[in-house]
Coordinates of C-alpha atoms in Angstrom, one line a residue:
X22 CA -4.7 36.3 -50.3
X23 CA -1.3 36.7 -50.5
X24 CA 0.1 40.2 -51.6
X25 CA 3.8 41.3 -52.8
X26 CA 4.2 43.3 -50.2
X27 CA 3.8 40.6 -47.4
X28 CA 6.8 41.1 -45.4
X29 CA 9.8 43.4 -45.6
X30 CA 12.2 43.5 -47.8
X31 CA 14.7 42.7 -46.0
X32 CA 13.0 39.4 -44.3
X33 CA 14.5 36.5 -45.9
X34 CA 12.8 33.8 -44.1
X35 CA 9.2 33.8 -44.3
X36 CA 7.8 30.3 -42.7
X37 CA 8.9 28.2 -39.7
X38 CA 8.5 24.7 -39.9
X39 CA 7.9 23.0 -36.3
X40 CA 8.4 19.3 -35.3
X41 CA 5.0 18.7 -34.0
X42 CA 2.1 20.4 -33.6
X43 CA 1.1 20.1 -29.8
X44 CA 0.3 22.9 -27.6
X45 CA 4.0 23.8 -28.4
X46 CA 3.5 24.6 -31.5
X47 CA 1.1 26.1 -31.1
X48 CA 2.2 29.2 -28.8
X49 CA 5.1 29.4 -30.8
X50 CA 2.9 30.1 -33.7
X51 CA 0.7 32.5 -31.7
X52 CA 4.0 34.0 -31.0
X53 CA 5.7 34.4 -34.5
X54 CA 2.6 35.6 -36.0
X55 CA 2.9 39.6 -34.7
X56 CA 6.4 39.2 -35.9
X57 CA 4.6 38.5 -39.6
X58 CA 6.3 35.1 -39.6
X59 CA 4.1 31.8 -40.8
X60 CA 4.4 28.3 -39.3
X61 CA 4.0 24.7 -40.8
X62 CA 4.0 21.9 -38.8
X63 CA 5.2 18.0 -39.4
X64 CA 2.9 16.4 -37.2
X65 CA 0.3 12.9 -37.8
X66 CA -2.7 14.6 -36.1
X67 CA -4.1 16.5 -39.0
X68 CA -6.1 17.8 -35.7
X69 CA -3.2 19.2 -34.0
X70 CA -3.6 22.4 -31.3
X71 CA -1.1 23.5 -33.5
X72 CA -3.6 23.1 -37.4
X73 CA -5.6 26.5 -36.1
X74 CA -2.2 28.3 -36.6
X75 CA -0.8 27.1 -39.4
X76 CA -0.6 23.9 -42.9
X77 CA 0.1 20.3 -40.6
X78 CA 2.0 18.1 -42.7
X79 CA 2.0 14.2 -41.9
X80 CA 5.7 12.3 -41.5
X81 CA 4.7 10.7 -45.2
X82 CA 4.5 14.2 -46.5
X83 CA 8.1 15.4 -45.1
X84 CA 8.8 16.5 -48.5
X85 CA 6.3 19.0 -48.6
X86 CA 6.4 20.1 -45.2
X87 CA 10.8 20.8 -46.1
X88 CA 9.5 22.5 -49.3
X89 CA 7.0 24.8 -47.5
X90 CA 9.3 26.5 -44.5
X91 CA 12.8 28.2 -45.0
X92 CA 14.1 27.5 -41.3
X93 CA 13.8 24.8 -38.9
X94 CA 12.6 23.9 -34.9
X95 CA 11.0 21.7 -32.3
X96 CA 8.3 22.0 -29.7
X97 CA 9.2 17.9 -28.4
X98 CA 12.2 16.4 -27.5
X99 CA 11.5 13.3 -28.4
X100 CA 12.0 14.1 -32.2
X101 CA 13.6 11.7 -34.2
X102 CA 17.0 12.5 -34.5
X103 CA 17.2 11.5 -38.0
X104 CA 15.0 13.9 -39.4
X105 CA 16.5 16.9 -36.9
X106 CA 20.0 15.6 -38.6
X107 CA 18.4 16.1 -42.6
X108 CA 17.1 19.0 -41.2
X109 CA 20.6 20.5 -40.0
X110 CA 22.2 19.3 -43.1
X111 CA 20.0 21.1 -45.4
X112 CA 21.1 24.3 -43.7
X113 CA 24.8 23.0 -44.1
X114 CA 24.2 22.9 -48.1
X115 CA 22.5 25.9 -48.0
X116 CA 19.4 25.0 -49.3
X117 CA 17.3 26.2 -46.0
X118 CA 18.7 28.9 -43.1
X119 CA 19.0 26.4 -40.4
X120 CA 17.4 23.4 -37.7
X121 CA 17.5 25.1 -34.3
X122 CA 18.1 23.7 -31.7
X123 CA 21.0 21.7 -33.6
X124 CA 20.7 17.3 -33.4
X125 CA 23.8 17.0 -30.6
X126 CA 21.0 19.1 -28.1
X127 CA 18.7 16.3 -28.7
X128 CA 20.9 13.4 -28.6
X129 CA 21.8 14.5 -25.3
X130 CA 18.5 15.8 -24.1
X131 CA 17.1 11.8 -25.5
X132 CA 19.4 9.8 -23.4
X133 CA 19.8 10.6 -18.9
X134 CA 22.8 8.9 -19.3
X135 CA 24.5 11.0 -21.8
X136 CA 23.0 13.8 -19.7
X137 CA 24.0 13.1 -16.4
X138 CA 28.0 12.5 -17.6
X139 CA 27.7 16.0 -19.9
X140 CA 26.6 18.1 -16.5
X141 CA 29.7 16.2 -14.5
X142 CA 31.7 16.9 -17.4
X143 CA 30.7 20.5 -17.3
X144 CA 31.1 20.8 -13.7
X145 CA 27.6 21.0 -13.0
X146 CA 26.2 18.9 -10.0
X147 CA 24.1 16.3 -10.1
X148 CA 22.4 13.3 -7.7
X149 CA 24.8 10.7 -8.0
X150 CA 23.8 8.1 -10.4
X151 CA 24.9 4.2 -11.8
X152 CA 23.9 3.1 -15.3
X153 CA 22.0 -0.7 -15.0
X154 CA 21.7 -2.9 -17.4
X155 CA 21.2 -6.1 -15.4
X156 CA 19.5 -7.1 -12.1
X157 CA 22.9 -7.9 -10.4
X158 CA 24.1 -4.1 -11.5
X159 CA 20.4 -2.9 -10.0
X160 CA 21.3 -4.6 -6.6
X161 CA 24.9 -2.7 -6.9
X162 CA 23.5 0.1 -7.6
X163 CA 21.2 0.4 -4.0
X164 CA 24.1 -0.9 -2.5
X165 CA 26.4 1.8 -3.6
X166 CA 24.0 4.6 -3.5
X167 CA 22.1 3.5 -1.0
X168 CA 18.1 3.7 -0.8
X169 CA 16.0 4.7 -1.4
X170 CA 16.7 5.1 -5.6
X171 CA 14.9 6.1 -8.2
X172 CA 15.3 3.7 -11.6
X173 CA 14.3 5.2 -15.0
X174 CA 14.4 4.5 -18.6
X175 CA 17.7 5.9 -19.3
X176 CA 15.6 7.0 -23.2
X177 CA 12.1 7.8 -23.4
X178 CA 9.3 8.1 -20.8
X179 CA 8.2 11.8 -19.6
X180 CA 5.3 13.2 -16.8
X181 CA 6.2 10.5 -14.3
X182 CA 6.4 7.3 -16.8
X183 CA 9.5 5.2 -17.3
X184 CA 10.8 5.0 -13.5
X185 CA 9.8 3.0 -10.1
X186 CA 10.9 4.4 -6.9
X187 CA 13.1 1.4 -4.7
X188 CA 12.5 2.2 -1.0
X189 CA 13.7 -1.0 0.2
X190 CA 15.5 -4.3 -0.7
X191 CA 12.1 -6.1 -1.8
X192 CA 11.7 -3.6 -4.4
X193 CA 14.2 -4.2 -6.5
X194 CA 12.8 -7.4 -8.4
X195 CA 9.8 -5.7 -9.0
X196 CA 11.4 -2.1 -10.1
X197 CA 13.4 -4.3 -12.8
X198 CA 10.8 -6.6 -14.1
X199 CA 8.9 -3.6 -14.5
X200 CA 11.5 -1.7 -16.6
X201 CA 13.9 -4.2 -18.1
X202 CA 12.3 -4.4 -21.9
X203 CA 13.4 -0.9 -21.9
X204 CA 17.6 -2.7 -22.0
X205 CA 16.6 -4.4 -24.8
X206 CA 14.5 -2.2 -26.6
X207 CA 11.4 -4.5 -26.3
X208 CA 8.0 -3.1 -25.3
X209 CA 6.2 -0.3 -25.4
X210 CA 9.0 1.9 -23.3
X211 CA 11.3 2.5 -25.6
X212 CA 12.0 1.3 -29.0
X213 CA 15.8 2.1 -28.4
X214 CA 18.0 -0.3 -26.4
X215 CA 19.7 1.1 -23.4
X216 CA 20.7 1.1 -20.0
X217 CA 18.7 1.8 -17.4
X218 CA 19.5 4.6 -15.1
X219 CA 19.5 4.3 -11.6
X220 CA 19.9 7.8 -9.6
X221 CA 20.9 8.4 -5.3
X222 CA 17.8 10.2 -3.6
X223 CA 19.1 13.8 -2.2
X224 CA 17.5 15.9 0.3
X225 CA 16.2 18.9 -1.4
X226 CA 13.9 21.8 -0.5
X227 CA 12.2 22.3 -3.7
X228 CA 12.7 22.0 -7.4
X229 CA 13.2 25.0 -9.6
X230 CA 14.1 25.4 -12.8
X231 CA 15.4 28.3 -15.5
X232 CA 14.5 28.8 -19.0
X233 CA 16.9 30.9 -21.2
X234 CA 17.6 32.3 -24.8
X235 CA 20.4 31.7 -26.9
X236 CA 20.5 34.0 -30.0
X237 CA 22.3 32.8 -33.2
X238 CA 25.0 34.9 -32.0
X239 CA 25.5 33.3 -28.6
X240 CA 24.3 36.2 -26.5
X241 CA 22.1 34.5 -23.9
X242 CA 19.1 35.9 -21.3
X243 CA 17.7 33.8 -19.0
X244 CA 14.5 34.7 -16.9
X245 CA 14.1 34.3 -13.5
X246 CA 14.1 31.0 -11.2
X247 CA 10.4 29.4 -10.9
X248 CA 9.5 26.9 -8.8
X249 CA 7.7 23.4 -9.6
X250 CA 5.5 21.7 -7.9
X251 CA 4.2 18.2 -9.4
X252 CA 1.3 15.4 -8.7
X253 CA 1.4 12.3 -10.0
X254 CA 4.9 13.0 -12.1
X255 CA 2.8 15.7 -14.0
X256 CA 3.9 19.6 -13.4
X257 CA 0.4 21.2 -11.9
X258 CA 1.9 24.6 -10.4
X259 CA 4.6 26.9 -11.1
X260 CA 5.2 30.4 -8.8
X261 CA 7.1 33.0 -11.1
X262 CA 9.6 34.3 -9.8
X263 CA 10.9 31.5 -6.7
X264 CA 10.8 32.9 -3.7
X265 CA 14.2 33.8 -2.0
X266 CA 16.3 32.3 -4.8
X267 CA 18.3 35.4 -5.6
X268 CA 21.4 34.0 -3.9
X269 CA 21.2 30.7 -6.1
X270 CA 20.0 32.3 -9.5
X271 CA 23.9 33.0 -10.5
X272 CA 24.8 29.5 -10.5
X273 CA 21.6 28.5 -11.9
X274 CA 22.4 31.0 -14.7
X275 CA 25.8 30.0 -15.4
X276 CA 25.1 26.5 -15.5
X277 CA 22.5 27.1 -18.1
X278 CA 24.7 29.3 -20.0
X279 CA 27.2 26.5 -19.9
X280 CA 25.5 24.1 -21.2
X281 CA 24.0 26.2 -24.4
X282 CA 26.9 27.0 -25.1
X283 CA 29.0 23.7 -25.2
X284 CA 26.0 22.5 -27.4
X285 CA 26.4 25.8 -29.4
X286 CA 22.7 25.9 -28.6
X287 CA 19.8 28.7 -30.6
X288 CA 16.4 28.7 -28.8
X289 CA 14.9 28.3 -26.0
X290 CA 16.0 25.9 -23.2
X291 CA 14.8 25.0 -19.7
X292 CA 16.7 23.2 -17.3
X293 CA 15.4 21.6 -14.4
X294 CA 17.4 22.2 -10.8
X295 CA 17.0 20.9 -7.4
X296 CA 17.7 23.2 -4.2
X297 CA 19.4 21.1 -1.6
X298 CA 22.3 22.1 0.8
X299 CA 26.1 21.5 0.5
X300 CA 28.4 20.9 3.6
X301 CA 28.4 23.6 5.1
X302 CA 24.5 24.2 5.5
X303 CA 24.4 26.5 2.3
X304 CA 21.3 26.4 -0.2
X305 CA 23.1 24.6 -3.4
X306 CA 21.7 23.5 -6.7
X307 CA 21.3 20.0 -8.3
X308 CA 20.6 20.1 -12.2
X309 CA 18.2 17.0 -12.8
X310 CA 17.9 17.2 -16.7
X311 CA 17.5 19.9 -19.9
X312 CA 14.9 20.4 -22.5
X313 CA 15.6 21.7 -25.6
X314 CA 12.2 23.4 -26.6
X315 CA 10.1 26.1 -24.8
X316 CA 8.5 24.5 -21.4
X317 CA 5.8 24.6 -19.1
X318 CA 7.6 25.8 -16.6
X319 CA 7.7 29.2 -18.6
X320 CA 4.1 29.4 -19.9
X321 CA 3.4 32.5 -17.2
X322 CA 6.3 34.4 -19.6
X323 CA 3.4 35.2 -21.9
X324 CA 1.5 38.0 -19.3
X325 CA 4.6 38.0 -16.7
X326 CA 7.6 38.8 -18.8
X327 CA 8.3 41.4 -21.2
X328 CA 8.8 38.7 -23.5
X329 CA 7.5 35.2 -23.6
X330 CA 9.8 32.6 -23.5
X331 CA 8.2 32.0 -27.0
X332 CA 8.8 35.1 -28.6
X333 CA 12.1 34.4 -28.0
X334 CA 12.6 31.1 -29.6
X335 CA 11.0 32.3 -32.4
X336 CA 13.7 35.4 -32.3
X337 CA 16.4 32.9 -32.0
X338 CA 15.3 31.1 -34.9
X339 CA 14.9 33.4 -37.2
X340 CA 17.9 35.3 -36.3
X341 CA 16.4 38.4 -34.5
X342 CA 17.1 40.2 -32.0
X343 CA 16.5 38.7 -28.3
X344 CA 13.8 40.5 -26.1
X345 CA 14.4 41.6 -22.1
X346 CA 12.9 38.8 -20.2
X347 CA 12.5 40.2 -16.8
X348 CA 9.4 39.1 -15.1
X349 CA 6.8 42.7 -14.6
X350 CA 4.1 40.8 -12.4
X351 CA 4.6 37.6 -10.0
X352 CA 2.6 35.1 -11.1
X353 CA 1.3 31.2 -10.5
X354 CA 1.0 29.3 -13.8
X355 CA -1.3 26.0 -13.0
X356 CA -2.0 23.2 -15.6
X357 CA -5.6 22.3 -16.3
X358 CA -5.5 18.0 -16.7
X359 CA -8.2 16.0 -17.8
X360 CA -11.5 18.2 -17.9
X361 CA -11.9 21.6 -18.4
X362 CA -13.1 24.1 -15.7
X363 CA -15.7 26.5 -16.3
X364 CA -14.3 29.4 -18.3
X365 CA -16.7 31.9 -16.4
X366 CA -15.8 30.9 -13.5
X367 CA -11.9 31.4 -14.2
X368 CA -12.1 34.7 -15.7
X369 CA -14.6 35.5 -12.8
X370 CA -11.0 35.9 -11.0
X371 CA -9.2 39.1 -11.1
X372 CA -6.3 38.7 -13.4
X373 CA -6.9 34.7 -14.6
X374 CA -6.0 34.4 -17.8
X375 CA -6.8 31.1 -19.6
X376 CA -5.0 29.5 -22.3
X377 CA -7.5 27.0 -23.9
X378 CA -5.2 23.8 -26.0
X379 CA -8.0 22.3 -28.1
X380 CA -7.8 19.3 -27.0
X381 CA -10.2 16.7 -26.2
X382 CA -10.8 15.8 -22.5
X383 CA -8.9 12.6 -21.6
X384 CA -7.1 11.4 -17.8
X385 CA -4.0 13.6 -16.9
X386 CA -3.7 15.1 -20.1
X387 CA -2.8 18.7 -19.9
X388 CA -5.5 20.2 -21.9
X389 CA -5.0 23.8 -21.0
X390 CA -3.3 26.3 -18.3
X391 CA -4.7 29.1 -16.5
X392 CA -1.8 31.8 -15.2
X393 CA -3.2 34.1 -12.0
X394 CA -1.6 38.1 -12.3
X395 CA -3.8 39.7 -9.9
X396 CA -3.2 43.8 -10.1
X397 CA -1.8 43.4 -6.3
X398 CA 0.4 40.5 -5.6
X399 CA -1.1 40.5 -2.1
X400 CA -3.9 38.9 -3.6
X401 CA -2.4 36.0 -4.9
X402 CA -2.7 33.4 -2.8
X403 CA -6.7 34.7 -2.1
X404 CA -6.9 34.3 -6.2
X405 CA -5.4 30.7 -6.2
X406 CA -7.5 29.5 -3.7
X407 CA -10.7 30.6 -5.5
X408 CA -9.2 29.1 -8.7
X409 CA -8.5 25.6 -6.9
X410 CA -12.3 25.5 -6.1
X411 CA -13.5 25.4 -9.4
X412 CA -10.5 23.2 -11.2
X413 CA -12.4 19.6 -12.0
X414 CA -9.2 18.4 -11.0
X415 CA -7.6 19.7 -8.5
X416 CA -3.7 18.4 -9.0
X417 CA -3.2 18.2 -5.5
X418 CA -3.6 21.6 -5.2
X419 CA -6.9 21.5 -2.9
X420 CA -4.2 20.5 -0.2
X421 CA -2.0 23.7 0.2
X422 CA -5.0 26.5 -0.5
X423 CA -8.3 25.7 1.0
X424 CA -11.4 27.1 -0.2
X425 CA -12.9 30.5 1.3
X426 CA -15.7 32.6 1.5
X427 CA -15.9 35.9 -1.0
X428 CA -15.6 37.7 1.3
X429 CA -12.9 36.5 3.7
X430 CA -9.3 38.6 3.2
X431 CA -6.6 36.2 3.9
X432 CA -6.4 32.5 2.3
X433 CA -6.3 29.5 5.1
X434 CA -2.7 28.4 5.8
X435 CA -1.5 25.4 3.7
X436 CA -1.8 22.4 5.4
X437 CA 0.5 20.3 3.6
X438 CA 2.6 21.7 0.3
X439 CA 3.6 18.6 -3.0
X440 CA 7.0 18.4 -2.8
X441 CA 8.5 17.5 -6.2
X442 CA 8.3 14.1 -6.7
X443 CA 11.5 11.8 -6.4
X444 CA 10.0 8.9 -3.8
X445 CA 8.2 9.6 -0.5
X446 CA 7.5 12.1 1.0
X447 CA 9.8 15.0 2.3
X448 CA 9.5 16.6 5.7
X449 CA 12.3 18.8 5.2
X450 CA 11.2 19.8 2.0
X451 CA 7.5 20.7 3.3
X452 CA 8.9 22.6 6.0
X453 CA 11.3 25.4 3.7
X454 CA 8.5 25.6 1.8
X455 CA 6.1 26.7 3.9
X456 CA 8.2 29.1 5.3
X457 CA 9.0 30.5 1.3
X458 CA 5.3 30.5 0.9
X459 CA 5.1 32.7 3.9
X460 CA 7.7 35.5 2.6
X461 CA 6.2 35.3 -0.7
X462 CA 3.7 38.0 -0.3
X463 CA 6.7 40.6 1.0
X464 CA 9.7 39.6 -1.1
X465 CA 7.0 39.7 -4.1
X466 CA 5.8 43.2 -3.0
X467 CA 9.4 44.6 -3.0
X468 CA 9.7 43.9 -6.6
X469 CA 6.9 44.3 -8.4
X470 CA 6.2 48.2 -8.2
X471 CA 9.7 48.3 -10.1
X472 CA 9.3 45.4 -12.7
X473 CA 5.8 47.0 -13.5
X474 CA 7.2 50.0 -14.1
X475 CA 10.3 48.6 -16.5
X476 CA 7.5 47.2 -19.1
X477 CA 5.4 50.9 -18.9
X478 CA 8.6 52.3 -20.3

């Protein structure tokens, strides 16, 4: 029942409507909810994580699902631009308060190419990269960047799909039988037409990336560096905050900031960075691409940081105020694919807290995600390894934190760390690390009695 008295008076937007209804969605919901604000969703899966939070509206019903919300967003960058354009233009006329993020963010975010030249246009590294729209530009392309390459769908494609990894001369006629439809728009890889994109292989440490706010009024905050690990092209670990990354957070932050604000950006945005080292032996950063939505890279924001990364999209949009996102506990956010773990064996974990999608059970699907904040950080690694035991699937993890005993202190060493994945493997990479691994436990320490005592006040 709906009363007069629903929300204050001076609240003029009262629903959100959100392009899709995925697992997005649905923590943005979770998130406007305490801030008394309603969601609606435009998504074809009347069984959506997103239809226990709020009306799902079908694309044939876009109508309806316009005439039900006053202000617009996304949890998928693969939205068709069209409707984010009607969307955008309805705000222009008036007749709703705004789409957010606005179409140019997706257009960009939808094609590498366009992405790649925007960064070097902003000044904003990147690997060096060829477009290909032939076999004879593929072979130039390993020529002049040398191998190994990676070649992906310049559109489309996501969690590892859409590219092939050329090591060596005899790849190349398989790498572009395997994605050539995508030129021409035939296929199942993209319905679009467009070059390929063929990008150099860099040395780099680790990958990291940082998520930040934009408000209506372009005032930005950006939480702190995390870093990724994947397996199989699919994010399965992130460690909030990055270990020793406070000398590279200020041009991770200003590149961020840069890029929101040549798109005149509101919301959330991640962007995705690799640590490598310039010429003179100094840790340097590599941005690889954006999203414009909430991530998972930022999922631990909902129990690390004073406020979730989305909270704060869902201040953006509706034109509030943004909240301090400084991280109170350090944290490890791990995906749960494919089948779901025992729940009482997760929360049998000191701080485990398990975020459940709905979904049904299929092969590398991320179903859920389970983020570990035990009360003392020195416990952490101890925590993950007693998680990794009980995950059905292990996303590589069983590698780098081997099982113990209850009532063993200390975790084992990790043997062997994923290194994110842009071809083989990484020796280098492995090697820093370990060693960040190792300091982990110390520069963690440090922090957290301050951080924890920030979000008491």
């Amino acid at each position: 029942m709906t009363t007069a008295n629903a929300y204050p008076v001076t609240q003029t937007i009262h629903t959100i409507g959100i392009l899709g209804g995925g697992q997005l969605g649905m923590m943005l919901a979770q998130a406007a909810m305490p801030l008394g604000y309603q969601c609606v969703f435009l998504e074809d899966n009347p069984d959506c994580p997103a239809s226990l939070y709020g009306q799902v509206y079908s694309n044939e019903q876009l109508d309806s699902f316009i005439a039900a919300a006053d202000v617009f967003t996304l949890e998928f960058e693969n939205t068709p631009t069209a409707i984010v354009e009607q969307l955008a233009n309805l705000a222009v006329t008036a007749k709703k308060q705004g789409m957010f993020p606005p179409p140019i963010a997706l257009d960009i975010a939808q094609d590498r190419l366009k992405e790649k030249q925007m960064f070097n246009e902003l000044d904003i590294a990147t690997v060096p990269f060829m477009a290909v729209s032939t076999q004879a530009e593929l072979q130039q392309a390993c020529e002049q960047l040398g191998l190994p390459i990676v070649l992906k769908t310049s559109r489309g494609g996501y969690d590892g799909k859409g590219q092939y990894v050329i090591k060596q001369d005899s790849d190349i006629k398989a790498a572009w039988q395997d994605l050539k439809d995508a030129v021409s728009g035939e296929g199942s890889l993209t319905p679009t037409p467009a070059p390929l994109i063929a990008e150099g292989f860099v040395n780099f440490s680790r990958e990291v990336s940082i998520i930040a706010a934009r408000a209506q009024d372009g005032s930005v905050r950006c939480y702190d560096l995390v870093e990724n690990h994947h397996h199989h092209g699919i994010l399965a670990k992130t460690q909030a905050p990055a270990v020793g990354t406070s000398h590279i957070f200020k041009q991770a932050k200003e590149a961020i900031t840069t890029v929101m604000n040549h798109l005149d950006y509101v919301g959330v945005m991640a962007l995705e960075l690799f640590v490598t080292k310039d010429t003179r032996g100094h840790d340097y950063l590599l941005a690889n691409e954006i999203a414009p939505r909430v991530h998972n890279s930022g999922h631990w924001s909902i129990e690390g940081a004073i406020t979730s990364q989305f909270e704060n999209h869902i201040r953006a949009v509706v034109n509030l105020p943004l909240g301090d996102t400084d991280n109170v506990h350090p944290s490890i956010m791990i995906n749960v694919l494919g089948q779901y773990p025992d729940i009482n064996a997760v929360l049998a974990i000191d701080g485990a807290h398990y975020h459940s999608y709905h979904k049904a059970e299929r092969e590398d699907r991320k179903i859920a995600h389970i983020t570990l904040m035990p009360n003392d950080v020195t416990d952490l690694e101890s925590s993950m390894a007693k998680l990794v035991a009980v995950l059905p699937n292990k996303v590589g993890l069983d590698k780098e934190y081997t099982p113990i005993q209850e009532s063993q202190k200390q975790p084992s060493e990790p043997d062997n760390q994923d290194v994110p994945e842009l071809g083989g493997e990484n020796e280098t990479a492995s090697a820093n690390t370990d060693l960040a691994n190792k300091d982990s436990k110390m520069d963690s320490a440090v922090d957290v009695k301050a951080k924890k005592d920030k979000a008491k006040k």
